[in-house]
């Protein structure tokens, strides 16, 4: 018998062919996937930061985008949209704690400088430059007649004028000149414009969107007053124009307008759906001449263009949760057919976190995954806490999730003209899928932008913000809003560590098992939260009870890409990973702990 000797090289080749054949014929969801640690070896944080997070030629100080600088500004000279488009796939979440020059936030004072820089970044790339209300640019005069304040504006250089009439409903017992009452605006809708029983201690007013401009093209009051072309790259979005109008109103209130009834630090805004997007920008950017900002911002069911992170698409179930849809070192998801969806496991909220009036609508997502749940990798920790199954993905009608690439085309004025220049490298993914509208666009993720929605909500910190959403409102990407809340909680925790723990209660979130709607028990919850904080009391823990389990293995890809955290703490990625690796208590109102407690 002849024995054939096989060389080591031949053996390697044979082995490689066998493996290739196995992988070729193996179902996609069963193929071995790279884990986060292996990706880190390919591109570590320092390398990634240098490529995607550090701005070219960034100054030693902070980036600025001042009114009146026209094209003589840092961004136009160094970091236009085309620069970021050329970087291609930027899939990790932009780091709010890293300055544009690579320096990291170490203190509250650092953060307050970084906050100014983030404001400039959002203005340049997404919402346009906020017009100045300085007294050498704009003359503001006002007069009160009953419960109507007439505000007259004159653009000093041109002589152009505009007028607002702010009608408000003061609470019983309001006294002129005391400036001690809460004033709550609703934007773009009635309902909260009139006083109701739960708000008998608050003044209310309807924010008239005509004070800003047109949703369709950014024309109108603000652009006309300042002589701005609606199509120019720097012209503010209509949402920024609303923030400008609120800046004027805050200035009048601090001067004693609206009969001097209201505390300028206890003025707030609520908006629902499209107007939730507006409320978020108003809350982030409105600022009086003396630096007063809104005391509370309530963002109702706003989705994309609101608090939903564009990059958070784990719930779409790419390859049945066995692949990262936005890998650090690759292109990722491109086809709707690869999206398999997700199943949640919901249980009734009981005890101190319950909203009794919400009844069966007061549910939360529990740790119900089992070894049979798609996307569980070897070593996954199973809980199977029970609860009813709810599969939100691909329900009737709208079955996907709205994204910025779609939203910027839905209504042109929602964003600045410049924002449309960012490339959607995932076009074809069809995230905003609608079974009944086959001719819709098939937009994906704008991964080329050097920011995401958490940069905007970070500007609200450390003031009061409440994220409201319905689990049934799938198109609004509830998980992405919750992930935004989690990132921004790092800022509130930083203030709590510096001053006192009351700061964390200002960062609130409450989801209900409802569709795209608003109910009276939400009105009561909103009133209870804000009233408690303004009075110095601790709100109910339901306002900081996470609506999703952070250690669900199916979300691992997204949290792995959050390789940052507040000063002195492990990264969000590391803390969530520590929860996934052993049996621990679920995350609660205290936030994401550095040492999760064992069960």
mmCIF file of C-alpha atoms in Angstrom, residues 76-270:
data_model
loop_
_atom_site.group_PDB
_atom_site.id
_atom_site.type_symbol
_atom_site.label_atom_id
_atom_site.label_comp_id
_atom_site.label_asym_id
_atom_site.label_seq_id
_atom_site.Cartn_x
_atom_site.Cartn_y
_atom_site.Cartn_z
ATOM 1 C CA UNK A 76 -16.265 76.271 6.130
ATOM 2 C CA UNK A 77 -12.471 76.444 6.129
ATOM 3 C CA UNK A 78 -11.704 73.004 7.563
ATOM 4 C CA UNK A 79 -14.587 70.572 8.053
ATOM 5 C CA UNK A 80 -17.365 70.890 5.515
ATOM 6 C CA UNK A 81 -19.944 68.133 5.005
ATOM 7 C CA UNK A 82 -17.884 66.741 2.114
ATOM 8 C CA UNK A 83 -14.982 66.136 4.520
ATOM 9 C CA UNK A 84 -17.138 63.813 6.635
ATOM 10 C CA UNK A 85 -18.732 62.168 3.606
ATOM 11 C CA UNK A 86 -15.226 61.278 2.509
ATOM 12 C CA UNK A 87 -14.608 59.462 5.807
ATOM 13 C CA UNK A 88 -17.337 57.004 4.840
ATOM 14 C CA UNK A 89 -18.777 54.663 7.484
ATOM 15 C CA UNK A 90 -18.571 56.237 10.955
ATOM 16 C CA UNK A 91 -20.536 53.700 12.981
ATOM 17 C CA UNK A 92 -19.490 54.252 16.554
ATOM 18 C CA UNK A 93 -21.535 56.795 18.431
ATOM 19 C CA UNK A 94 -19.954 60.256 18.449
ATOM 20 C CA UNK A 95 -18.422 60.939 21.847
ATOM 21 C CA UNK A 96 -20.082 63.869 23.669
ATOM 22 C CA UNK A 97 -17.186 63.965 26.156
ATOM 23 C CA UNK A 98 -14.455 64.484 23.563
ATOM 24 C CA UNK A 99 -13.669 67.973 22.308
ATOM 25 C CA UNK A 100 -13.141 68.448 18.589
ATOM 26 C CA UNK A 101 -9.384 68.704 19.181
ATOM 27 C CA UNK A 102 -9.279 65.327 20.982
ATOM 28 C CA UNK A 103 -9.158 66.645 24.542
ATOM 29 C CA UNK A 104 -11.585 64.902 26.901
ATOM 30 C CA UNK A 105 -14.021 66.387 29.389
ATOM 31 C CA UNK A 106 -12.712 66.018 32.948
ATOM 32 C CA UNK A 107 -14.845 68.468 34.949
ATOM 33 C CA UNK A 108 -18.206 70.262 34.931
ATOM 34 C CA UNK A 109 -16.367 73.369 33.735
ATOM 35 C CA UNK A 110 -14.995 71.351 30.811
ATOM 36 C CA UNK A 111 -18.477 70.099 30.020
ATOM 37 C CA UNK A 112 -19.919 73.604 29.927
ATOM 38 C CA UNK A 113 -17.278 74.514 27.327
ATOM 39 C CA UNK A 114 -17.904 71.309 25.389
ATOM 40 C CA UNK A 115 -21.614 72.125 25.458
ATOM 41 C CA UNK A 116 -20.893 75.387 23.598
ATOM 42 C CA UNK A 117 -18.907 73.449 21.012
ATOM 43 C CA UNK A 118 -21.671 70.887 20.509
ATOM 44 C CA UNK A 119 -24.113 73.772 19.989
ATOM 45 C CA UNK A 120 -21.886 75.131 17.210
ATOM 46 C CA UNK A 121 -21.607 71.669 15.607
ATOM 47 C CA UNK A 122 -25.383 71.158 15.505
ATOM 48 C CA UNK A 123 -25.975 74.658 14.182
ATOM 49 C CA UNK A 124 -23.448 74.342 11.371
ATOM 50 C CA UNK A 125 -24.338 70.856 10.164
ATOM 51 C CA UNK A 126 -27.998 70.297 11.019
ATOM 52 C CA UNK A 127 -30.151 73.254 12.066
ATOM 53 C CA UNK A 128 -28.520 76.441 10.825
ATOM 54 C CA UNK A 129 -27.101 79.426 12.656
ATOM 55 C CA UNK A 130 -29.224 80.878 15.467
ATOM 56 C CA UNK A 131 -29.901 84.573 14.693
ATOM 57 C CA UNK A 132 -28.584 86.973 17.302
ATOM 58 C CA UNK A 133 -30.980 88.787 19.621
ATOM 59 C CA UNK A 134 -28.216 90.995 21.062
ATOM 60 C CA UNK A 135 -29.322 94.586 21.663
ATOM 61 C CA UNK A 136 -27.034 95.905 18.934
ATOM 62 C CA UNK A 137 -28.697 93.573 16.396
ATOM 63 C CA UNK A 138 -32.347 93.461 17.464
ATOM 64 C CA UNK A 139 -34.508 95.969 19.321
ATOM 65 C CA UNK A 140 -37.148 94.304 21.520
ATOM 66 C CA UNK A 141 -40.013 96.297 23.033
ATOM 67 C CA UNK A 142 -43.186 94.979 24.648
ATOM 68 C CA UNK A 143 -46.422 95.982 26.317
ATOM 69 C CA UNK A 144 -49.041 94.085 28.318
ATOM 70 C CA UNK A 145 -52.787 94.464 27.929
ATOM 71 C CA UNK A 146 -54.668 92.024 30.115
ATOM 72 C CA UNK A 147 -53.285 88.562 29.425
ATOM 73 C CA UNK A 148 -51.813 89.450 26.033
ATOM 74 C CA UNK A 149 -48.236 90.625 25.657
ATOM 75 C CA UNK A 150 -47.443 92.387 22.388
ATOM 76 C CA UNK A 151 -43.774 92.115 21.417
ATOM 77 C CA UNK A 152 -42.379 94.420 18.724
ATOM 78 C CA UNK A 153 -39.081 93.614 17.026
ATOM 79 C CA UNK A 154 -36.887 95.873 14.891
ATOM 80 C CA UNK A 155 -33.809 94.645 13.022
ATOM 81 C CA UNK A 156 -31.462 97.543 13.695
ATOM 82 C CA UNK A 157 -29.352 97.473 10.513
ATOM 83 C CA UNK A 158 -32.271 97.163 8.075
ATOM 84 C CA UNK A 159 -35.228 98.627 9.962
ATOM 85 C CA UNK A 160 -37.331 95.534 9.199
ATOM 86 C CA UNK A 161 -39.960 94.771 11.823
ATOM 87 C CA UNK A 162 -42.012 91.888 13.214
ATOM 88 C CA UNK A 163 -44.611 91.453 15.952
ATOM 89 C CA UNK A 164 -45.632 88.643 18.319
ATOM 90 C CA UNK A 165 -48.787 88.549 20.398
ATOM 91 C CA UNK A 166 -48.312 86.115 23.271
ATOM 92 C CA UNK A 167 -51.618 85.153 24.891
ATOM 93 C CA UNK A 168 -51.306 83.367 28.221
ATOM 94 C CA UNK A 169 -53.636 81.913 30.847
ATOM 95 C CA UNK A 170 -52.276 82.759 34.306
ATOM 96 C CA UNK A 171 -53.010 80.505 37.277
ATOM 97 C CA UNK A 172 -55.250 81.588 40.122
ATOM 98 C CA UNK A 173 -53.446 83.809 42.564
ATOM 99 C CA UNK A 174 -50.880 85.143 40.104
ATOM 100 C CA UNK A 175 -49.592 88.540 41.231
ATOM 101 C CA UNK A 176 -48.051 91.093 38.904
ATOM 102 C CA UNK A 177 -44.323 91.511 39.319
ATOM 103 C CA UNK A 178 -43.687 88.530 41.613
ATOM 104 C CA UNK A 179 -42.214 86.348 38.846
ATOM 105 C CA UNK A 180 -42.939 83.158 40.791
ATOM 106 C CA UNK A 181 -45.293 81.071 38.621
ATOM 107 C CA UNK A 182 -44.651 78.271 36.156
ATOM 108 C CA UNK A 183 -45.504 79.004 32.503
ATOM 109 C CA UNK A 184 -46.015 76.035 30.238
ATOM 110 C CA UNK A 185 -46.124 76.415 26.438
ATOM 111 C CA UNK A 186 -47.369 73.846 23.976
ATOM 112 C CA UNK A 187 -45.988 74.162 20.476
ATOM 113 C CA UNK A 188 -47.961 73.655 17.288
ATOM 114 C CA UNK A 189 -51.093 72.207 18.848
ATOM 115 C CA UNK A 190 -54.006 73.036 21.101
ATOM 116 C CA UNK A 191 -54.884 71.149 24.254
ATOM 117 C CA UNK A 192 -52.079 72.297 26.457
ATOM 118 C CA UNK A 193 -52.803 75.855 25.386
ATOM 119 C CA UNK A 194 -55.744 76.020 27.818
ATOM 120 C CA UNK A 195 -55.527 75.584 31.604
ATOM 121 C CA UNK A 196 -56.862 72.253 32.859
ATOM 122 C CA UNK A 197 -57.386 70.852 36.334
ATOM 123 C CA UNK A 198 -53.956 69.196 36.759
ATOM 124 C CA UNK A 199 -52.319 72.524 35.884
ATOM 125 C CA UNK A 200 -54.207 74.863 38.171
ATOM 126 C CA UNK A 201 -50.904 76.124 39.582
ATOM 127 C CA UNK A 202 -49.343 76.730 36.176
ATOM 128 C CA UNK A 203 -49.836 79.359 33.563
ATOM 129 C CA UNK A 204 -50.329 78.026 30.050
ATOM 130 C CA UNK A 205 -49.810 79.412 26.552
ATOM 131 C CA UNK A 206 -49.852 78.235 22.965
ATOM 132 C CA UNK A 207 -46.599 78.788 21.072
ATOM 133 C CA UNK A 208 -47.619 80.199 17.694
ATOM 134 C CA UNK A 209 -45.446 78.596 15.003
ATOM 135 C CA UNK A 210 -45.954 81.659 12.769
ATOM 136 C CA UNK A 211 -43.490 83.427 15.074
ATOM 137 C CA UNK A 212 -40.768 81.254 13.534
ATOM 138 C CA UNK A 213 -41.383 80.439 9.899
ATOM 139 C CA UNK A 214 -42.560 77.908 7.343
ATOM 140 C CA UNK A 215 -42.023 74.169 7.693
ATOM 141 C CA UNK A 216 -41.836 73.761 3.948
ATOM 142 C CA UNK A 217 -38.910 76.052 3.173
ATOM 143 C CA UNK A 218 -37.724 78.046 6.268
ATOM 144 C CA UNK A 219 -39.252 81.283 4.958
ATOM 145 C CA UNK A 220 -41.377 83.550 7.146
ATOM 146 C CA UNK A 221 -41.040 85.798 10.180
ATOM 147 C CA UNK A 222 -37.475 85.058 11.255
ATOM 148 C CA UNK A 223 -35.875 84.810 7.804
ATOM 149 C CA UNK A 224 -37.656 87.950 6.588
ATOM 150 C CA UNK A 225 -36.696 89.979 9.659
ATOM 151 C CA UNK A 226 -33.000 89.152 9.272
ATOM 152 C CA UNK A 227 -32.958 89.209 5.473
ATOM 153 C CA UNK A 228 -32.036 85.515 5.133
ATOM 154 C CA UNK A 229 -32.546 83.440 2.021
ATOM 155 C CA UNK A 230 -34.626 80.346 2.915
ATOM 156 C CA UNK A 231 -32.440 78.157 0.686
ATOM 157 C CA UNK A 232 -29.073 79.343 2.038
ATOM 158 C CA UNK A 233 -26.978 76.752 3.863
ATOM 159 C CA UNK A 234 -26.759 78.799 7.068
ATOM 160 C CA UNK A 235 -30.409 79.845 7.286
ATOM 161 C CA UNK A 236 -31.880 78.302 10.434
ATOM 162 C CA UNK A 237 -34.274 75.406 10.189
ATOM 163 C CA UNK A 238 -37.839 76.197 11.149
ATOM 164 C CA UNK A 239 -37.202 74.404 14.449
ATOM 165 C CA UNK A 240 -34.246 76.691 15.146
ATOM 166 C CA UNK A 241 -36.425 79.649 14.176
ATOM 167 C CA UNK A 242 -38.869 78.536 16.869
ATOM 168 C CA UNK A 243 -35.964 78.472 19.344
ATOM 169 C CA UNK A 244 -35.088 82.009 18.245
ATOM 170 C CA UNK A 245 -38.685 83.168 18.892
ATOM 171 C CA UNK A 246 -38.668 81.544 22.328
ATOM 172 C CA UNK A 247 -35.372 83.341 23.060
ATOM 173 C CA UNK A 248 -37.178 86.630 22.433
ATOM 174 C CA UNK A 249 -40.073 85.606 24.701
ATOM 175 C CA UNK A 250 -37.715 84.530 27.498
ATOM 176 C CA UNK A 251 -36.005 87.912 27.264
ATOM 177 C CA UNK A 252 -39.355 89.673 27.652
ATOM 178 C CA UNK A 253 -40.306 87.479 30.626
ATOM 179 C CA UNK A 254 -37.035 88.191 32.417
ATOM 180 C CA UNK A 255 -37.638 91.922 31.825
ATOM 181 C CA UNK A 256 -41.040 91.609 33.525
ATOM 182 C CA UNK A 257 -43.312 91.046 30.539
ATOM 183 C CA UNK A 258 -46.451 88.871 30.660
ATOM 184 C CA UNK A 259 -47.427 90.928 33.717
ATOM 185 C CA UNK A 260 -44.398 89.742 35.636
ATOM 186 C CA UNK A 261 -46.260 86.608 36.665
ATOM 187 C CA UNK A 262 -43.687 84.026 35.638
ATOM 188 C CA UNK A 263 -40.299 82.869 36.828
ATOM 189 C CA UNK A 264 -38.075 82.919 33.696
ATOM 190 C CA UNK A 265 -36.322 79.772 34.977
ATOM 191 C CA UNK A 266 -39.653 77.917 35.234
ATOM 192 C CA UNK A 267 -40.838 78.358 31.665
ATOM 193 C CA UNK A 268 -41.245 75.107 29.727
ATOM 194 C CA UNK A 269 -42.347 73.582 26.437
ATOM 195 C CA UNK A 270 -44.274 70.510 25.319
#
